[in-house]
Amino acid sequence: RQKNAAGRLHTTLHSELLGRLSSLHRARLLSTSSSTAAGFINALPIAALGYRMTSREISLALKLRLGLPVSTPGTACAKCGTPVDALGHHAISCKKDGLVSKRHNRLVGQLRRWVSFVPGVKTLLEQKMDESLDSRPGDIWLTGLLEVAQYFLDITVVNPCAASNLDRRSHEKPLAAALLAESLKVEKYADERKAVAKHAVLEPVFYPIVVEAFGSVGPLARKFFQKVSGCKSVAGSDPFLDNLRNLSQLLSVTLQKCNAAMIAQCNPCL
């Protein structure tokens, strides 16, 4: 009874807080409210597992999460020359010198490594659904998973506090930016999947793996992770249930380490 009462109180206070915040800070708070966004906080700092973060990385990740200043506003970005904002939102979206691509590739590598622990799974990077199709390939192509389909994964990081996403109302509900990115990716690959399905032995299944810059994961990504978590691991006969929590923490730590690096590179005076 006490737990239920406390839950109702927390919900009320959360709603009141959202009502007082600007659109930008509402988007941040909604995005940081999911359990996956707190993965780097809950992870034990074990270097061998990839969970170790430096003091500066932790500091910048927490400031980003709490909406605290990480740089002097108006200072020119060291990479592209654009005036940076105090909260670091330009830095974690800056595409100059491949900063966004490096973060993307780190997440792709971690996800590929995790899936590879399922017996019989083969993975390829940037494999097209069909070589005859003139299009950009997905990030990871999987065969051997559950033996009923071949899977194509495309990983994307979106910033719900970016002006473009705020214009699309990312501040109105949780995962709004992730949901929009998922729908755009599904639409983008729909024609290719249909073309391949006509002559494929295994049904091609596409999953957009969308991660918001604060760590929340889109529902289609969660669905895929749950599917894999029911498989047996290489290490033994136990399902991937514990490893699903490990993946959530690993992706969160990797994301925040990359965000911290992007903030530091755009603001060399830090």
Rosetta silent file (secondary structure, phi, psi, omega in degrees, C-alpha in Angstrom):
SEQUENCE: RQKNAAGRLHTTLHSELLGRLSSLHRARLLSTSSSTAAGFINALPIAALGYRMTSREISLALKLRLGLPVSTPGTACAKCGTPVDALGHHAISCKKDGLVSKRHNRLVGQLRRWVSFVPGVKTLLEQKMDESLDSRPGDIWLTGLLEVAQYFLDITVVNPCAASNLDRRSHEKPLAAALLAESLKVEKYADERKAVAKHAVLEPVFYPIVVEAFGSVGPLARKFFQKVSGCKSVAGSDPFLDNLRNLSQLLSVTLQKCNAAMIAQCNPCL
SCORE:     score description
SCORE:     0.000 S_00000001
   1 L     0.000  -42.424  178.876    0.000    0.000    0.000 S_00000001
   2 H   -64.628  -38.812  179.449    2.850    2.383    0.868 S_00000001
   3 H   -63.200  -42.460  179.803    4.590    1.542   -2.413 S_00000001
   4 H   -64.596  -41.157  179.514    1.438    2.341   -4.410 S_00000001
   5 H   -64.785  -42.905  178.834    0.969    5.636   -2.577 S_00000001
   6 H   -64.084  -38.196  179.214    4.597    6.602   -3.171 S_00000001
   7 H   -62.780  -42.371  178.126    4.235    5.674   -6.835 S_00000001
   8 H   -65.284  -38.470  178.260    1.225    7.947   -7.247 S_00000001
   9 H   -63.991  -44.696 -179.703    3.072   10.773   -5.487 S_00000001
  10 H   -62.795  -40.049  178.942    6.115   10.377   -7.731 S_00000001
  11 H   -63.034  -42.405  179.328    3.896   10.381  -10.827 S_00000001
  12 H   -64.501  -45.572  179.920    2.186   13.571   -9.690 S_00000001
  13 H   -64.280  -38.809  179.030    5.465   15.324   -8.894 S_00000001
  14 H   -63.143  -43.788  179.703    6.946   14.201  -12.211 S_00000001
  15 H   -64.128  -41.124  178.754    3.958   15.611  -14.117 S_00000001
  16 H   -64.554  -39.747  178.744    4.165   18.901  -12.220 S_00000001
  17 H   -64.101  -44.937  178.905    7.883   19.162  -12.976 S_00000001
  18 H   -58.738  -38.443 -179.019    7.322   18.512  -16.684 S_00000001
  19 H   -66.147  -23.045 -178.207    4.702   21.249  -16.733 S_00000001
  20 H   -92.111  -12.663 -173.183    7.199   23.813  -15.432 S_00000001
  21 L   -89.749  157.357  173.044   10.019   22.988  -17.840 S_00000001
  22 L   -71.012  167.515  179.711   10.827   24.396  -21.262 S_00000001
  23 H   -57.277  -41.616 -178.721   10.356   22.179  -24.324 S_00000001
  24 H   -62.212  -47.583 -177.195   14.093   21.413  -24.409 S_00000001
  25 H   -74.633  -26.529  173.440   14.288   20.307  -20.783 S_00000001
  26 H   -65.333  -43.210  178.751   11.024   18.361  -21.059 S_00000001
  27 H   -61.097  -41.536  179.047   12.520   16.399  -23.945 S_00000001
  28 H   -64.000  -47.549 -176.921   15.642   15.712  -21.868 S_00000001
  29 H   -65.183  -40.771  178.698   13.712   14.609  -18.788 S_00000001
  30 H   -64.177  -38.945 -178.115   11.387   12.339  -20.775 S_00000001
  31 H   -71.675  -30.713 -178.510   14.357   10.764  -22.549 S_00000001
  32 L   -88.134    1.040 -175.173   16.289   10.140  -19.332 S_00000001
  33 L   -81.771  -14.671 -178.424   13.293    8.572  -17.572 S_00000001
  34 L   -79.874  158.189 -179.164   13.704    5.076  -19.031 S_00000001
  35 L   -65.658  -33.339 -178.427   15.697    2.352  -17.269 S_00000001
  36 H   -67.874  -28.302 -179.888   18.111    1.977  -20.195 S_00000001
  37 H   -68.055  -20.994 -179.572   19.122    5.640  -19.914 S_00000001
  38 H   -97.667   10.484 -176.190   20.476    4.931  -16.429 S_00000001
  39 H   -57.587  -40.121 -177.967   22.531    1.921  -17.523 S_00000001
  40 H   -69.313  -24.323  178.813   25.883    3.677  -17.148 S_00000001
  41 H   -75.417  -38.279 -176.467   24.964    4.666  -13.581 S_00000001
  42 H   -84.451  -15.641 -176.414   24.092    1.112  -12.535 S_00000001
  43 L   -72.146  135.107  173.368   27.022   -0.592  -14.283 S_00000001
  44 L   -70.315  137.604 -175.024   29.907   -1.780  -12.112 S_00000001
  45 L   -75.876   66.343 -178.819   33.154   -0.093  -13.274 S_00000001
  46 L   -99.283  112.068 -175.525   34.781   -3.303  -14.575 S_00000001
  47 H   -61.622  -38.674 -177.292   37.309   -2.479  -17.288 S_00000001
  48 H   -62.777  -25.515  179.176   37.374   -6.045  -18.694 S_00000001
  49 H   -95.895   -0.760  179.718   33.655   -5.791  -19.473 S_00000001
  50 L    84.443   14.448 -175.861   33.930   -2.336  -21.008 S_00000001
  51 L   -94.832   -5.731 -175.048   32.115   -0.635  -18.115 S_00000001
  52 L   -74.484  129.162  175.787   34.985    1.521  -16.858 S_00000001
  53 L  -123.712  144.525  177.140   34.499    5.282  -17.258 S_00000001
  54 L   -75.565  167.039  179.136   36.951    8.029  -16.365 S_00000001
  55 H   -60.455  -40.555 -179.832   36.030   10.736  -13.882 S_00000001
  56 H   -67.197  -39.544  178.625   35.628   13.261  -16.695 S_00000001
  57 H   -62.861  -43.418  178.671   33.399   10.894  -18.693 S_00000001
  58 H   -64.674  -43.697 -179.597   31.152   10.302  -15.685 S_00000001
  59 H   -60.023  -47.554 -178.568   31.046   14.027  -14.888 S_00000001
  60 H   -67.670  -38.101  179.303   30.076   14.995  -18.445 S_00000001
  61 H   -63.871  -41.490 -179.991   27.523   12.171  -18.705 S_00000001
  62 H   -70.111  -39.680  177.489   25.829   13.242  -15.472 S_00000001
  63 H   -63.700  -41.161  177.950   25.816   16.919  -16.447 S_00000001
  64 H   -62.097  -42.934 -178.850   24.304   16.010  -19.804 S_00000001
  65 H   -66.585  -37.961 -175.509   21.657   13.883  -18.072 S_00000001
  66 H   -90.353   -3.496 -179.714   20.812   16.577  -15.490 S_00000001
  67 L    74.098   32.658  179.239   20.783   19.474  -17.932 S_00000001
  68 L   -98.120  153.312 -178.054   23.793   21.198  -16.356 S_00000001
  69 L   -61.961  139.236  175.714   26.290   23.341  -18.330 S_00000001
  70 L  -120.198   -7.751 -179.915   29.235   21.522  -19.901 S_00000001
  71 L  -156.291  170.734  178.212   30.707   24.442  -21.867 S_00000001
  72 L   -84.505  118.661 -177.637   30.681   28.214  -22.240 S_00000001
  73 L   -62.330  141.334  179.835   27.805   29.216  -24.534 S_00000001
  74 L    93.603  -16.952  176.067   28.804   31.085  -27.683 S_00000001
  75 L   -64.775  138.578 -178.914   32.256   29.509  -27.828 S_00000001
  76 E   -71.599  135.794  175.395   33.031   28.298  -31.343 S_00000001
  77 L   -61.354  130.855 -177.695   33.002   24.535  -31.833 S_00000001
  78 L   -67.297  -16.282 -177.717   36.591   23.393  -32.363 S_00000001
  79 L   -96.493  -45.188 -174.216   35.441   21.053  -35.138 S_00000001
  80 L  -118.957   -9.929  178.523   32.945   23.003  -37.234 S_00000001
  81 L    85.774   -5.708  178.541   33.120   26.574  -35.931 S_00000001
  82 L   -70.641  139.807  175.724   29.425   26.713  -34.977 S_00000001
  83 E   -59.456  130.009 -177.441   28.699   28.476  -31.656 S_00000001
  84 L   -87.761  158.088  174.413   28.176   25.781  -29.050 S_00000001
  85 L   -96.084  160.459 -176.319   25.397   25.723  -26.461 S_00000001
  86 L   -66.600  -27.619 -172.141   26.064   25.420  -22.742 S_00000001
  87 L   -90.050   -1.509  175.273   24.303   22.055  -22.424 S_00000001
  88 L    84.172    8.654 -176.059   26.407   20.182  -24.988 S_00000001
  89 L   -70.912  -31.208  173.715   23.610   19.392  -27.427 S_00000001
  90 L   -65.612  -44.954 -175.386   25.546   20.714  -30.421 S_00000001
  91 H   -59.023  -41.441 -176.301   28.588   18.652  -29.485 S_00000001
  92 H   -81.710    4.712  175.414   26.695   15.321  -29.308 S_00000001
  93 H  -123.798   -2.863 -175.676   25.220   15.993  -32.753 S_00000001
  94 L   -67.580  125.396 -176.004   28.252   17.509  -34.522 S_00000001
  95 L   -96.304   -2.760 -177.901   29.030   15.563  -37.705 S_00000001
  96 H   -67.476  140.883  177.769   32.359   17.252  -38.470 S_00000001
  97 H    60.790   23.944  173.853   35.439   14.967  -38.577 S_00000001
  98 H    71.648   22.714 -178.103   33.274   11.860  -38.253 S_00000001
  99 H   -62.016  -45.889  179.341   32.358   12.362  -34.594 S_00000001
 100 H   -64.629  -40.772 -179.355   28.826   11.020  -35.089 S_00000001
 101 H   -64.973  -37.236  178.896   30.114    8.149  -37.234 S_00000001
 102 H   -64.366  -43.020  177.024   32.641    7.094  -34.598 S_00000001
 103 H   -62.703  -45.567  178.467   29.923    6.866  -31.939 S_00000001
 104 H   -57.129  -47.134 -176.868   27.699    4.963  -34.353 S_00000001
 105 H   -67.066  -33.914  176.303   30.456    2.491  -35.218 S_00000001
 106 H   -64.136  -42.040  179.359   31.266    1.848  -31.554 S_00000001
 107 H   -67.844  -39.729  176.486   27.639    0.956  -30.863 S_00000001
 108 H   -59.339  -45.285 -179.665   27.495   -1.259  -33.954 S_00000001
 109 H   -62.308  -41.645  179.892   30.587   -3.118  -32.767 S_00000001
 110 H   -66.552  -41.391  180.000   29.191   -3.697  -29.265 S_00000001
 111 H   -67.711  -40.885  179.095   25.863   -4.958  -30.594 S_00000001
 112 H   -63.254  -41.430  179.730   27.522   -7.262  -33.116 S_00000001
 113 H   -63.127  -41.465 -178.854   29.752   -8.715  -30.413 S_00000001
 114 H   -64.481  -46.920 -178.349   26.748   -9.362  -28.138 S_00000001
 115 H   -65.614  -29.879 -176.809   24.705  -11.120  -30.829 S_00000001
 116 L   -65.792  -13.473  177.801   27.702  -13.245  -31.817 S_00000001
 117 L   -76.627   -8.688  176.189   27.427  -15.156  -28.525 S_00000001
 118 L   -80.366  126.085 -178.379   24.335  -16.950  -29.866 S_00000001
 119 L   -57.701  135.401  175.098   25.402  -20.359  -31.290 S_00000001
 120 L    85.543   -7.633 -178.393   25.208  -20.596  -35.067 S_00000001
 121 L   -79.396  132.671  174.559   24.764  -16.889  -35.684 S_00000001
 122 E  -116.170  136.426 -178.969   26.804  -15.356  -38.472 S_00000001
 123 E  -124.511  143.873  173.473   27.142  -11.593  -38.777 S_00000001
 124 E  -131.696  146.389  177.874   28.312   -9.339  -41.558 S_00000001
 125 E   -93.657  140.247  176.159   28.733   -5.578  -41.490 S_00000001
 126 L    49.524   49.910  177.106   27.040   -3.329  -44.059 S_00000001
 127 L   -94.824  127.134  177.705   25.542   -6.221  -45.998 S_00000001
 128 L   -72.125  152.384  174.203   22.848   -5.240  -48.498 S_00000001
 129 L   -61.419  -35.719  178.673   19.562   -7.101  -48.498 S_00000001
 130 L  -153.859  130.120 -176.426   20.248   -7.774  -52.168 S_00000001
 131 L   -64.602  -20.231 -179.824   23.307   -6.771  -54.192 S_00000001
 132 L   -78.024  -11.830 -178.559   21.077   -5.838  -57.134 S_00000001
 133 L   -88.187  130.925 -178.752   19.457   -3.092  -55.069 S_00000001
 134 L   -89.596   83.383 -177.161   21.022    0.353  -55.361 S_00000001
 135 L  -156.121  166.109  176.551   20.824    1.442  -51.761 S_00000001
 136 L   -73.072  133.217  179.086   22.808    1.880  -48.590 S_00000001
 137 L   -72.700  160.450  171.634   23.170   -1.426  -46.702 S_00000001
 138 L   -70.566  171.261 -176.133   22.053   -1.930  -43.132 S_00000001
 139 L   -76.424  -42.703 -177.614   24.703   -1.969  -40.429 S_00000001
 140 E  -132.772  134.329  176.540   24.506   -5.636  -39.392 S_00000001
 141 E  -115.541  128.683 -175.709   23.189   -8.656  -41.291 S_00000001
 142 E  -121.696  137.452  168.270   22.418  -11.797  -39.274 S_00000001
 143 E  -130.824  157.979  178.269   21.720  -15.390  -40.222 S_00000001
 144 L    89.719    0.385  179.450   21.271  -18.415  -37.995 S_00000001
 145 L   -90.002  112.025  179.538   19.167  -16.643  -35.370 S_00000001
 146 L    65.012    0.107  172.414   16.127  -18.837  -34.531 S_00000001
 147 L    59.135   18.452 -178.555   16.502  -20.399  -38.013 S_00000001
 148 L  -121.022   -6.852 -176.857   13.349  -18.737  -39.337 S_00000001
 149 E  -161.209  164.183  167.623   14.578  -15.457  -40.782 S_00000001
 150 E  -110.590  137.804 -171.136   17.533  -13.349  -41.752 S_00000001
 151 E  -112.117  138.552  175.436   17.791  -10.101  -39.862 S_00000001
 152 E  -118.934  124.988 -177.907   18.957   -6.704  -40.988 S_00000001
 153 E  -115.561  138.494  175.025   19.785   -4.147  -38.309 S_00000001
 154 E  -129.747  119.336 -173.940   20.377   -0.443  -38.780 S_00000001
 155 E   -96.157  133.532 -179.934   21.671    1.514  -35.784 S_00000001
 156 E  -138.978  138.512  172.290   20.819    5.195  -35.330 S_00000001
 157 E  -110.268  127.292  179.267   21.436    7.678  -32.515 S_00000001
 158 E  -121.508  144.398  179.097   18.962   10.569  -32.279 S_00000001
 159 L  -103.202  107.675 -178.899   19.092   13.617  -30.030 S_00000001
 160 L   -64.337  -16.463 -179.764   15.585   14.478  -28.730 S_00000001
 161 L   -94.478    0.349  175.154   16.868   17.939  -27.748 S_00000001
 162 L   -67.236  147.144 -176.734   17.997   18.822  -31.271 S_00000001
 163 H   -57.136  -38.227 -179.025   15.976   21.676  -32.771 S_00000001
 164 H   -63.617  -37.318  179.189   14.733   19.443  -35.588 S_00000001
 165 H   -78.230  -33.194  175.089   13.317   16.915  -33.135 S_00000001
 166 H   -63.761  -36.963  176.578   11.829   19.576  -30.863 S_00000001
 167 H   -63.375  -26.384  178.863   10.013   20.909  -33.940 S_00000001
 168 L   -96.056   17.699  172.355    8.616   17.383  -34.318 S_00000001
 169 L    69.065   40.472  176.674    7.377   17.438  -30.719 S_00000001
 170 L   -67.427  -12.087 -178.207    9.971   15.214  -29.080 S_00000001
 171 L   -90.959    1.756 -173.896    9.082   17.005  -25.828 S_00000001
 172 L   -94.071  -23.962  179.518    5.486   15.745  -25.737 S_00000001
 173 L  -156.216  157.018  178.792    5.938   12.068  -24.857 S_00000001
 174 L   -60.271  142.474  175.669    8.682    9.551  -23.954 S_00000001
 175 L    63.305   19.443 -179.316   10.638    8.112  -26.877 S_00000001
 176 H   -59.729  -43.075  179.975    8.994   10.506  -29.352 S_00000001
 177 H   -67.045  -39.919  179.367   12.285   11.037  -31.209 S_00000001
 178 H   -66.339  -42.129 -179.954   13.050    7.299  -31.235 S_00000001
 179 H   -62.781  -41.318  178.239    9.573    6.408  -32.494 S_00000001
 180 H   -64.786  -44.489  179.561    9.855    8.897  -35.342 S_00000001
 181 H   -62.965  -39.274  177.250   13.307    7.606  -36.311 S_00000001
 182 H   -60.046  -47.965 -177.340   12.013    4.022  -36.236 S_00000001
 183 H   -63.193  -37.751  178.602    9.118    4.829  -38.560 S_00000001
 184 H   -67.082  -39.800  178.874   11.412    6.625  -41.011 S_00000001
 185 H   -67.978  -42.927  179.320   13.842    3.699  -41.086 S_00000001
 186 H   -60.963  -42.930  179.106   11.074    1.115  -41.539 S_00000001
 187 H   -64.334  -39.563 -178.202    9.658    3.156  -44.418 S_00000001
 188 H   -62.267  -40.635 -175.165   13.105    3.542  -45.968 S_00000001
 189 H   -96.488    1.259 -174.747   13.794   -0.200  -46.071 S_00000001
 190 H   -60.585  -48.248 -176.925   10.219   -1.398  -46.788 S_00000001
 191 H   -64.700  -38.312  179.366   10.555   -1.672  -50.566 S_00000001
 192 H   -64.622  -43.473 -179.277   13.881   -3.483  -50.310 S_00000001
 193 H   -62.054  -40.890  179.266   12.500   -6.036  -47.854 S_00000001
 194 H   -65.613  -39.559 -179.740    9.532   -6.756  -50.141 S_00000001
 195 H   -65.336  -41.817 -179.044   11.810   -7.140  -53.173 S_00000001
 196 H   -72.139  -35.212 -176.302   14.097   -9.584  -51.380 S_00000001
 197 H   -61.192  -25.195 -177.200   11.221  -11.551  -49.826 S_00000001
 198 L   -65.480  -28.946 -176.642   10.038  -12.682  -53.285 S_00000001
 199 L  -131.670   11.522 -179.956   13.049  -14.928  -53.809 S_00000001
 200 L   -83.924  143.437  176.044   14.662  -15.295  -50.366 S_00000001
 201 L   -71.347  -43.640  176.839   14.877  -18.703  -48.687 S_00000001
 202 L  -107.864  141.018 -178.825   14.547  -17.088  -45.269 S_00000001
 203 E   -62.235  128.782  176.133   12.214  -14.170  -44.639 S_00000001
 204 E   -79.354  124.228 -179.842   14.132  -10.870  -44.398 S_00000001
 205 E  -118.677  126.106 -178.350   13.252   -9.067  -41.157 S_00000001
 206 E  -104.729  132.427  175.179   14.374   -5.496  -40.602 S_00000001
 207 E  -125.783  117.080  170.635   14.872   -3.983  -37.147 S_00000001
 208 E   -79.530  124.346  178.255   15.836   -0.325  -36.687 S_00000001
 209 E   -99.467   94.839 -175.652   17.958   -0.072  -33.541 S_00000001
 210 E  -103.390  126.844  178.848   17.300    3.491  -32.431 S_00000001
 211 E  -120.591  126.190  174.631   19.049    4.893  -29.368 S_00000001
 212 E   -76.786  151.730 -171.812   18.303    8.347  -28.044 S_00000001
 213 L   -60.452  -19.207  177.795   21.406   10.367  -27.137 S_00000001
 214 L   -92.946   -4.100  173.466   20.577   10.143  -23.420 S_00000001
 215 L   116.738  -12.923  177.876   20.360    6.339  -23.560 S_00000001
 216 L   -66.811  145.236 -177.057   16.698    5.436  -24.081 S_00000001
 217 E  -114.395  138.188 -178.675   16.145    2.641  -26.615 S_00000001
 218 L   -65.149  157.479 -176.283   13.279    2.478  -29.112 S_00000001
 219 H   -63.216  -33.705  178.642   10.551   -0.190  -28.768 S_00000001
 220 H   -70.087  -35.021  174.571   11.573   -2.106  -31.917 S_00000001
 221 H   -64.519  -43.910  178.027   15.133   -2.369  -30.616 S_00000001
 222 H   -60.314  -39.921  179.462   13.782   -3.658  -27.297 S_00000001
 223 H   -61.749  -43.226  178.716   11.694   -6.214  -29.187 S_00000001
 224 H   -66.347  -43.204  179.611   14.773   -7.492  -31.020 S_00000001
 225 H   -61.242  -40.271  178.440   16.842   -7.615  -27.827 S_00000001
 226 H   -65.009  -37.836  178.470   14.099   -9.621  -26.100 S_00000001
 227 H   -61.568  -45.565 -179.898   14.008  -12.032  -29.030 S_00000001
 228 H   -68.827  -33.889 -176.663   17.749  -12.634  -28.783 S_00000001
 229 H   -65.422  -19.095  177.614   17.612  -12.892  -24.981 S_00000001
 230 L   -83.136   -7.747  179.364   15.490  -16.038  -25.301 S_00000001
 231 L   -79.909  165.571  176.838   18.256  -17.819  -27.233 S_00000001
 232 E   -90.837  142.229 -176.712   20.898  -20.007  -25.653 S_00000001
 233 L   -88.448  164.415  177.366   24.367  -18.574  -25.316 S_00000001
 234 L   -63.215  -33.953 -174.971   27.662  -20.063  -26.441 S_00000001
 235 L   -69.385  -20.716 -177.911   28.788  -20.254  -22.821 S_00000001
 236 L   178.253 -163.008 -175.200   26.045  -22.664  -21.773 S_00000001
 237 L   -92.976   -6.575 -178.370   22.400  -23.589  -21.912 S_00000001
 238 L   -72.188  141.940  175.189   21.054  -20.590  -20.012 S_00000001
 239 E   -63.463  175.175 -174.385   19.121  -18.002  -22.003 S_00000001
 240 L   -84.795   19.498 -171.629   20.475  -14.509  -22.500 S_00000001
 241 H   -57.334  -48.818  177.912   18.346  -12.943  -19.752 S_00000001
 242 H   -65.593  -36.993 -178.332   21.295  -11.691  -17.681 S_00000001
 243 H   -67.998  -23.192  176.125   23.147  -10.738  -20.829 S_00000001
 244 H   -65.549  -42.459  175.664   20.229   -8.544  -21.856 S_00000001
 245 H   -63.839  -39.993  178.957   20.848   -6.401  -18.769 S_00000001
 246 H   -62.074  -40.769  179.028   24.564   -6.456  -19.589 S_00000001
 247 H   -62.543  -44.616  179.875   23.856   -5.258  -23.141 S_00000001
 248 H   -57.461  -44.071  179.974   21.730   -2.396  -21.837 S_00000001
 249 H   -70.230  -39.591 -178.587   24.538   -1.269  -19.538 S_00000001
 250 H   -65.380  -43.814  177.999   27.230   -1.763  -22.170 S_00000001
 251 H   -64.353  -39.385  179.599   25.379    0.288  -24.777 S_00000001
 252 H   -64.644  -46.307  179.228   24.703    3.000  -22.186 S_00000001
 253 H   -62.911  -46.457 -179.765   28.346    3.166  -21.087 S_00000001
 254 H   -59.991  -44.866  179.686   29.593    3.141  -24.692 S_00000001
 255 H   -60.404  -47.691 -176.864   27.137    5.868  -25.672 S_00000001
 256 H   -71.225  -32.512  174.649   28.066    8.135  -22.765 S_00000001
 257 H   -64.265  -41.490  179.192   31.806    7.618  -23.247 S_00000001
 258 H   -68.497  -41.403  176.892   31.371    8.647  -26.888 S_00000001
 259 H   -58.885  -44.217  179.904   29.192   11.627  -25.933 S_00000001
 260 H   -61.980  -41.039  178.825   31.862   12.757  -23.468 S_00000001
 261 H   -64.025  -39.151  179.478   34.552   12.437  -26.155 S_00000001
 262 H   -66.576  -41.524  177.654   32.446   14.486  -28.572 S_00000001
 263 H   -63.248  -43.022 -178.345   31.888   17.232  -25.988 S_00000001
 264 H   -66.518  -38.804 -178.519   35.610   17.321  -25.156 S_00000001
 265 H   -72.645  -31.233  177.881   36.653   17.467  -28.833 S_00000001
 266 H   -80.685  -19.191 -179.434   34.229   20.270  -29.608 S_00000001
 267 L  -129.101   75.499 -174.627   35.362   22.122  -26.458 S_00000001
 268 L   -61.203  -15.307 -179.911   39.165   21.626  -26.189 S_00000001
 269 L   -78.076   -8.605  179.688   39.340   23.985  -23.210 S_00000001
 270 L   -67.292    0.000    0.000   37.578   21.387  -20.995 S_00000001
